[in-house]
Short mmCIF file of C-alpha atoms in Angstrom, two decimals:
data_model
loop_
_atom_site.label_atom_id
_atom_site.label_comp_id
_atom_site.label_asym_id
_atom_site.label_seq_id
_atom_site.Cartn_x
_atom_site.Cartn_y
_atom_site.Cartn_z
CA MET J 1 113.74 95.19 -24.06
CA ARG J 2 114.79 97.61 -21.34
CA PHE J 3 112.19 100.11 -22.62
CA SER J 4 109.43 97.46 -22.38
CA ASN J 5 110.40 96.59 -18.81
CA LYS J 6 110.29 100.25 -17.91
CA ILE J 7 106.75 100.62 -19.27
CA SER J 8 105.63 97.56 -17.34
CA GLY J 9 107.08 99.03 -14.15
CA ILE J 10 105.21 102.26 -14.61
CA LYS J 11 101.93 100.42 -15.18
CA PHE J 12 102.46 98.36 -12.03
CA ALA J 13 103.23 101.51 -9.97
CA GLY J 14 100.11 103.23 -11.28
CA LEU J 15 97.98 100.23 -10.39
CA LEU J 16 99.45 100.20 -6.90
CA VAL J 17 98.56 103.89 -6.38
CA ILE J 18 94.97 103.25 -7.43
CA VAL J 19 94.65 100.34 -5.00
CA VAL J 20 96.01 102.47 -2.15
CA LEU J 21 93.58 105.32 -2.95
CA ILE J 22 90.63 102.94 -2.96
CA PHE J 23 91.69 101.47 0.38
CA CYS J 24 92.09 104.95 1.96
CA THR J 25 88.71 106.06 0.64
CA LEU J 26 86.99 102.99 2.12
CA GLU J 27 88.80 103.51 5.43
CA TYR J 28 87.77 107.23 5.56
CA THR J 29 84.14 106.37 4.75
CA SER J 30 84.08 103.66 7.42
CA SER J 31 85.65 106.01 9.99
CA ASN J 32 83.13 108.78 9.27
CA SER J 33 80.28 106.29 9.44
CA GLU J 34 81.42 105.20 12.88
CA LYS J 35 81.68 108.82 14.04
CA SER J 36 78.19 109.56 12.71
CA ASN J 37 76.75 106.58 14.55
CA SER J 38 78.47 107.55 17.79
CA SER J 39 77.52 111.27 17.72
CA GLY J 40 74.09 112.76 18.46
CA SER J 41 71.79 112.85 15.45
CA LEU J 42 70.86 116.50 16.04
CA ASP J 43 74.52 117.51 16.10
CA GLU J 44 75.16 115.71 12.81
CA LYS J 45 72.09 117.25 11.21
CA MET J 46 73.28 120.63 12.38
CA ARG J 47 76.70 120.23 10.79
CA THR J 48 75.24 119.20 7.44
CA ALA J 49 72.19 121.48 7.48
CA LYS J 50 71.54 123.79 4.58
CA PRO J 51 72.29 127.46 5.28
CA ASN J 52 68.60 128.46 5.26
CA GLU J 53 67.86 125.86 7.94
CA ASN J 54 70.15 127.65 10.40
CA ILE J 55 70.43 131.07 11.90
CA THR J 56 74.05 132.09 11.41
CA PHE J 57 75.68 134.83 13.49
CA VAL J 58 78.90 136.08 11.93
CA THR J 59 81.09 137.47 14.71
CA ALA J 60 84.42 139.30 14.77
CA GLY J 61 85.24 139.11 18.48
CA SER J 62 87.17 136.83 20.80
CA GLU J 63 84.07 135.41 22.48
CA PHE J 64 80.35 134.94 21.92
CA SER J 65 77.62 134.87 24.59
CA PRO J 66 74.16 135.23 22.99
CA ILE J 67 70.87 134.83 24.82
CA ILE J 68 67.73 133.32 23.34
CA THR J 69 64.37 132.91 25.06
CA VAL J 70 62.22 129.90 24.25
CA THR J 71 58.92 128.42 25.31
CA GLY J 72 58.40 124.77 26.12
CA ASN J 73 61.28 122.31 25.87
CA PRO J 74 62.72 122.53 22.34
CA GLU J 75 65.95 120.98 21.08
CA ILE J 76 68.67 123.64 20.89
CA GLN J 77 71.97 123.19 19.11
CA TRP J 78 74.67 125.80 18.75
CA VAL J 79 77.79 125.10 16.70
CA PHE J 80 80.40 127.79 17.22
CA GLY J 81 83.19 128.97 15.00
CA ASP J 82 85.78 126.88 16.87
CA GLY J 83 83.76 123.67 16.44
CA SER J 84 82.44 123.56 20.00
CA THR J 85 78.73 123.03 20.62
CA SER J 86 76.08 123.87 23.19
CA ASN J 87 72.39 123.26 23.83
CA SER J 88 71.99 126.22 26.21
CA THR J 89 69.76 129.26 25.79
CA SER J 90 72.64 131.40 27.09
CA PRO J 91 75.90 129.75 26.03
CA THR J 92 79.35 131.28 26.36
CA VAL J 93 82.32 130.43 24.18
CA ASN J 94 85.77 131.99 24.46
CA PHE J 95 87.69 131.81 21.19
CA GLY J 96 90.84 133.42 22.57
CA LEU J 97 91.58 135.64 19.58
CA ARG J 98 89.53 138.13 17.60
CA LYS J 99 88.62 136.67 14.24
CA ILE J 100 85.66 136.50 11.89
CA ARG J 101 83.73 133.31 12.63
CA GLU J 102 80.36 131.75 11.78
CA ASN J 103 78.24 130.54 14.70
CA THR J 104 75.10 128.62 13.82
CA LEU J 105 71.89 127.89 15.67
CA VAL J 106 69.12 125.35 15.12
CA VAL J 107 66.07 125.18 17.37
CA THR J 108 63.54 122.41 16.90
CA PRO J 109 60.85 123.62 16.59
CA TRP J 110 61.65 127.20 15.59
CA SER J 111 58.23 128.23 16.88
CA ALA J 112 59.64 128.04 20.43
CA VAL J 113 61.92 131.07 19.92
CA THR J 114 60.42 134.34 21.21
CA LYS J 115 63.48 136.54 21.85
CA ILE J 116 67.02 136.91 20.53
CA ASN J 117 69.43 139.13 22.45
CA ILE J 118 72.97 139.89 21.27
CA GLY J 119 73.27 143.29 22.96
CA TYR J 120 71.16 145.51 25.22
CA ASP J 121 71.62 147.93 28.13
CA GLY J 122 68.32 149.83 28.36
CA ALA J 123 70.11 153.12 27.66
CA ASP J 124 67.22 154.48 25.57
CA GLY J 125 64.22 153.63 27.69
CA GLY J 126 60.58 153.40 26.74
CA VAL J 127 57.34 151.78 27.79
CA THR J 128 56.68 148.89 25.45
CA PRO J 129 55.32 145.42 26.24
CA GLY J 130 58.25 143.10 26.85
CA SER J 131 61.01 145.72 26.64
CA ASP J 132 61.62 145.64 30.40
CA THR J 133 62.29 141.90 30.26
CA ILE J 134 65.37 142.14 28.02
CA GLU J 135 68.50 141.08 29.87
CA ASN J 136 71.44 143.46 29.96
CA LEU J 137 74.13 142.06 27.69
CA GLU J 138 77.39 143.40 26.27
CA GLN J 139 77.41 143.65 22.49
CA GLN J 140 78.62 140.44 20.84
CA ASP J 141 80.59 141.81 17.84
CA VAL J 142 78.02 140.46 15.39
CA ILE J 143 78.64 141.83 11.90
CA ALA J 144 75.97 139.84 10.04
CA VAL J 145 73.01 137.51 10.61
CA THR J 146 71.42 135.16 8.09
CA GLY J 147 68.55 132.72 8.38
CA LEU J 148 66.35 134.91 10.58
CA GLU J 149 63.42 133.99 8.35
CA ASN J 150 63.27 130.73 10.33
CA VAL J 151 61.77 132.63 13.27
CA ALA J 152 59.83 135.24 11.31
CA PRO J 153 56.35 134.11 12.47
CA TYR J 154 57.41 133.62 16.10
CA LEU J 155 60.04 136.12 17.28
CA GLN J 156 58.68 138.85 19.56
CA ILE J 157 61.82 140.73 20.64
CA TRP J 158 65.09 141.43 18.85
CA ALA J 159 67.99 143.19 20.63
CA SER J 160 71.34 143.92 18.97
CA SER J 161 72.42 147.24 20.46
CA TYR J 162 76.01 148.40 19.85
CA ASN J 163 76.81 145.53 17.44
CA PRO J 164 78.64 146.38 14.17
CA ILE J 165 75.89 144.73 12.16
CA THR J 166 75.19 146.29 8.74
CA SER J 167 71.73 145.06 7.69
CA LEU J 168 68.63 143.39 9.13
CA ASP J 169 65.57 142.01 7.38
CA PHE J 170 62.41 141.65 9.47
CA SER J 171 60.04 141.05 6.56
CA ASN J 172 56.95 139.08 7.63
CA PHE J 173 57.89 139.04 11.32
CA THR J 174 54.25 138.92 12.26
CA ALA J 175 54.73 138.53 16.05
CA LEU J 176 57.58 141.02 16.49
CA HIS J 177 56.80 143.93 18.82
CA THR J 178 60.23 145.27 19.89
CA ILE J 179 63.44 146.04 17.98
CA GLU J 180 66.44 147.41 19.91
CA CYS J 181 69.33 148.59 17.72
CA PHE J 182 70.72 151.42 19.86
CA TYR J 183 74.12 152.65 18.61
CA CYS J 184 74.43 150.12 15.79
CA THR J 185 76.56 152.67 13.97
CA SER J 186 77.15 150.43 10.92
CA LEU J 187 73.47 149.54 10.41
CA ASN J 188 72.45 151.10 7.10
CA THR J 189 69.57 148.86 6.00
CA ILE J 190 66.55 147.60 7.92
CA ARG J 191 63.51 146.06 6.23
CA LEU J 192 60.15 146.18 7.97
CA ARG J 193 57.68 144.60 5.58
CA ASN J 194 54.50 143.18 7.11
CA VAL J 195 55.26 143.78 10.77
CA PRO J 196 51.70 144.31 12.07
CA TYR J 197 52.52 144.25 15.80
CA LEU J 198 55.77 146.21 15.89
CA THR J 199 55.30 148.83 18.62
CA ARG J 200 58.83 149.91 19.60
CA LEU J 201 61.63 150.63 17.13
CA CYS J 202 64.94 151.93 18.48
CA LEU J 203 67.46 152.97 15.82
CA GLU J 204 69.28 155.76 17.63
CA ASN J 205 72.76 156.53 16.29
CA CYS J 206 72.70 154.13 13.38
CA ASN J 207 73.51 154.69 9.70
CA ILE J 208 70.05 154.44 8.13
CA SER J 209 69.45 156.14 4.79
CA GLU J 210 65.85 155.04 4.11
CA LEU J 211 63.36 153.97 6.78
CA ASP J 212 60.06 152.56 5.56
CA LEU J 213 57.41 152.41 8.30
CA SER J 214 54.43 152.05 5.99
CA GLU J 215 53.83 148.41 6.97
CA ALA J 216 54.18 148.92 10.73
CA PRO J 217 50.65 150.15 11.60
CA SER J 218 50.95 149.52 15.36
CA LEU J 219 54.16 151.50 15.83
CA ALA J 220 53.94 153.54 19.02
CA ASP J 221 57.52 154.46 19.93
CA LEU J 222 60.05 155.54 17.31
CA ARG J 223 63.61 156.42 18.30
CA GLY J 224 65.62 157.29 15.22
CA ALA J 225 67.89 160.16 16.24
CA SER J 226 71.37 160.99 14.96
CA GLN J 227 71.76 158.90 11.84
CA ASN J 228 75.28 158.93 10.43
CA ASN J 229 74.14 158.59 6.83
CA GLN J 230 74.27 161.65 4.59
CA THR J 231 70.60 161.16 3.68
CA TYR J 232 67.76 160.10 5.93
CA THR J 233 64.24 159.62 4.60
CA ILE J 234 61.26 158.23 6.52
CA ASN J 235 58.28 156.81 4.67
CA TRP J 236 55.37 156.74 7.10
CA GLY J 237 52.63 155.66 4.71
CA THR J 238 49.50 155.82 6.88
CA THR J 239 51.30 154.72 10.07
CA GLY J 240 50.93 157.01 13.10
CA ALA J 241 47.59 156.38 14.80
CA ASN J 242 49.28 154.72 17.80
CA ILE J 243 52.40 156.87 18.05
CA TRP J 244 53.05 158.38 21.50
CA HIS J 245 56.79 159.04 21.24
CA ILE J 246 58.86 160.32 18.32
CA CYS J 247 62.52 161.19 18.58
CA VAL J 248 64.33 161.93 15.31
CA ARG J 249 66.48 164.74 16.66
CA ASP J 250 69.85 165.78 15.28
CA ASN J 251 69.18 164.79 11.69
CA PRO J 252 69.81 168.02 9.75
CA GLN J 253 70.24 165.87 6.63
CA MET J 254 66.68 164.51 6.90
CA THR J 255 64.89 164.91 3.57
CA SER J 256 61.30 164.26 4.67
CA LEU J 257 58.81 166.23 6.76
CA LEU J 258 56.97 164.43 9.53
CA PRO J 259 53.25 163.90 8.81
CA VAL J 260 52.19 165.39 12.15
CA SER J 261 48.48 165.18 11.30
CA GLN J 262 48.84 161.36 11.55
CA PHE J 263 49.80 161.47 15.25
CA PRO J 264 46.55 162.03 17.21
CA LEU J 265 47.95 160.46 20.41
CA ILE J 266 51.48 161.91 20.44
CA GLU J 267 52.91 162.74 23.88
CA ASP J 268 56.59 163.43 23.16
CA PHE J 269 57.61 165.21 19.96
CA PHE J 270 61.42 165.47 19.84
CA VAL J 271 62.58 166.73 16.46
CA TRP J 272 65.20 169.35 17.15
CA ASN J 273 67.77 170.01 14.44
CA GLY J 274 65.74 167.93 12.03
CA ASN J 275 65.40 170.06 8.88
CA GLN J 276 61.67 170.61 9.45
CA SER J 277 59.85 173.57 7.91
CA GLY J 278 56.41 175.04 7.22
CA THR J 279 53.70 174.98 9.88
CA LEU J 280 53.91 172.73 12.92
CA HIS J 281 50.29 171.86 13.67
CA LEU J 282 49.82 169.28 16.43
CA THR J 283 46.37 168.34 17.68
CA SER J 284 46.94 165.67 20.33
CA THR J 285 45.57 166.50 23.78
CA ASN J 286 48.05 163.99 25.23
CA LEU J 287 51.03 166.22 24.49
CA LYS J 288 53.54 166.64 27.29
CA SER J 289 56.62 167.91 25.52
CA VAL J 290 57.36 169.52 22.16
CA ILE J 291 61.09 170.03 21.63
CA SER J 292 61.74 171.13 18.08
CA PHE J 293 64.30 173.93 18.19
CA ASN J 294 66.81 174.65 15.44
CA ASN J 295 64.46 173.98 12.52
CA GLN J 296 62.85 176.26 9.94
CA TYR J 297 59.23 176.33 11.08
CA THR J 298 57.47 179.56 10.09
CA ALA J 299 54.33 178.97 12.17
CA ALA J 300 53.16 176.73 15.00
CA ASN J 301 49.59 175.89 16.00
CA LEU J 302 49.32 174.05 19.33
CA SER J 303 45.84 175.21 20.24
CA GLY J 304 44.08 172.85 22.64
CA CYS J 305 47.07 170.53 23.03
CA PHE J 306 47.73 171.30 26.70
CA PRO J 307 44.61 171.05 28.85
CA ALA J 308 44.53 172.16 32.48
CA GLY J 309 46.25 169.96 35.01
CA GLY J 310 49.44 169.30 33.07
CA GLU J 311 52.84 170.94 33.26
CA CYS J 312 53.78 170.84 29.62
CA THR J 313 56.82 172.03 27.69
CA VAL J 314 57.25 173.74 24.32
CA ASN J 315 60.75 174.51 23.10
CA LEU J 316 60.77 176.07 19.63
CA TYR J 317 63.68 178.47 19.83
CA ASP J 318 65.84 179.15 16.80
CA ASN J 319 63.19 178.71 14.12
CA ASP J 320 61.58 181.23 11.73
CA LEU J 321 58.27 181.58 13.56
CA THR J 322 56.12 184.56 12.69
CA SER J 323 53.07 183.21 14.53
CA LEU J 324 52.34 180.91 17.47
CA ASP J 325 48.87 179.76 18.57
CA ILE J 326 48.75 178.56 22.19
CA SER J 327 45.07 179.27 22.81
CA ASN J 328 43.18 176.82 25.03
CA ASP J 329 46.46 175.62 26.55
CA PRO J 330 46.26 176.24 30.32
CA GLY J 331 48.54 173.26 30.93
CA LEU J 332 51.48 174.98 29.22
CA PHE J 333 54.08 175.89 31.84
CA TYR J 334 57.35 176.12 29.89
CA LEU J 335 57.61 178.04 26.63
CA ASN J 336 60.84 178.97 24.84
CA VAL J 337 60.37 180.66 21.46
CA SER J 338 63.45 182.85 21.56
CA ARG J 339 65.42 183.58 18.39
CA ASN J 340 62.43 183.63 16.04
CA SER J 341 60.74 186.28 13.90
CA LEU J 342 57.76 187.14 16.10
CA ASN J 343 56.62 190.74 15.74
CA GLN J 344 55.30 192.89 18.58
CA THR J 345 51.69 191.86 18.01
CA ALA J 346 52.62 188.19 18.20
CA VAL J 347 54.73 188.72 21.34
CA ASP J 348 51.94 190.67 23.04
CA GLY J 349 49.45 187.95 22.11
CA ILE J 350 51.58 185.21 23.69
CA LEU J 351 51.95 187.12 26.95
CA GLN J 352 48.25 187.95 27.04
CA THR J 353 47.25 184.32 26.44
CA LEU J 354 49.55 182.98 29.17
CA ASP J 355 48.30 185.65 31.57
CA SER J 356 44.69 184.68 30.88
CA TYR J 357 45.24 181.19 32.30
CA LYS J 358 45.97 182.60 35.80
CA THR J 359 48.56 179.86 36.39
CA SER J 360 51.63 180.21 38.60
CA GLY J 361 55.28 179.20 38.51
CA GLY J 362 55.90 178.92 34.77
CA TYR J 363 58.64 180.06 32.39
CA VAL J 364 58.50 181.95 29.09
CA ASP J 365 61.42 183.14 26.93
CA LEU J 366 60.68 185.57 24.10
CA THR J 367 64.13 187.07 23.70
CA GLU J 368 65.49 187.92 20.24
CA ASN J 369 62.01 188.60 18.89
CA ALA J 370 60.28 191.99 18.81
CA ALA J 371 59.97 193.79 22.15
CA PRO J 372 56.50 193.75 23.78
CA SER J 373 54.39 196.89 23.83
CA ARG J 374 53.17 198.47 27.07
CA THR J 375 50.23 196.11 26.94
CA GLY J 376 52.56 193.14 26.62
CA VAL J 377 54.74 194.41 29.47
CA ALA J 378 51.67 194.68 31.68
CA HIS J 379 50.80 191.04 31.02
CA ALA J 380 54.41 190.08 31.72
CA SER J 381 54.18 191.89 35.07
CA ASN J 382 51.05 189.95 35.96
CA LEU J 383 52.83 186.69 35.17
CA THR J 384 55.85 187.70 37.23
CA ALA J 385 53.58 188.45 40.16
CA ARG J 386 52.39 184.84 39.96
CA GLU J 387 55.99 183.60 40.07
CA TRP J 388 56.45 183.12 36.35
CA LYS J 389 59.94 183.79 35.03
CA VAL J 390 59.50 186.04 31.97
CA GLN J 391 62.30 186.90 29.57
CA SER J 392 61.69 189.21 26.61
CA SER J 393 63.63 191.61 24.39
#
């Protein structure tokens, strides 16, 4: 009898728990329904949106102050890692402590977004449409970004300099013309598939191992110096017709040679300490500066690259040059080919060619090659008389 009463008591207690749970569930649902009705619909949609409907910036800092540029009057909704929100194009949130947080953005319509800036200071300048309109902004400690595909057809400028971001995917960004990733030292992957209008790409001091430019036909300004990765390969494909500036200096680990024949309009060729070899043969008549010392070039042909009226520079010291063609280059005023393997005939030929231009006030350094003959010395004297500074072995 006592056992039966005990069982009945347990059943009653269990039933009571179920009733309480049902009541709490109904109360919670009612409360949430009231909150949903009282809050803005866009805010609620933002909080329940699928990941691919947002752009999510994962940050590791104590604050976040991004800048976006939009056209028209779109709806903007930021939801930050502390739960606060904003509808500003340049919000600021102070979290107080450094911590990894997810900050999400929805813009309706996404087609209004033309620029995203999470870090820029103009430290590596260049002349590219729109680049001079990027606001200076301290890096925002962004370590990852997802959902960028939402703005792929519309974004024109991306700036994330100095951020510890590790990868970026700009596939099918068909309006993008400028990418600024200066000193993103953790950036090891960047995808550039179908970027027909990309003109400026700044990846100085990053961690890139493979850079594929084959689908960036409009590229004009490449800055990819000093990669921290142990390998660095550039796939140009047929890209190069619009290139005016190349800087891939200080990459002795680089495993690819630059296809210089694809650069008919090049003005600045900065490839020192870049593991380049063979013959350097440039043909652009727009050339202003060739700085490619500390490589393994065995020959250089720059004939016709420096027409009269310019004051152009060639710095090819510390290579393995046995020949140098500077014929038809009266605009060449600075030439340093010291520490090469030029014999006396080659040295004499350089001095004779420079003398034939009858220009004044230039500089030529031929030290640590063969000494000039009497003929070469005579040409050097003529240059000196016209205020050239001549240095030879």
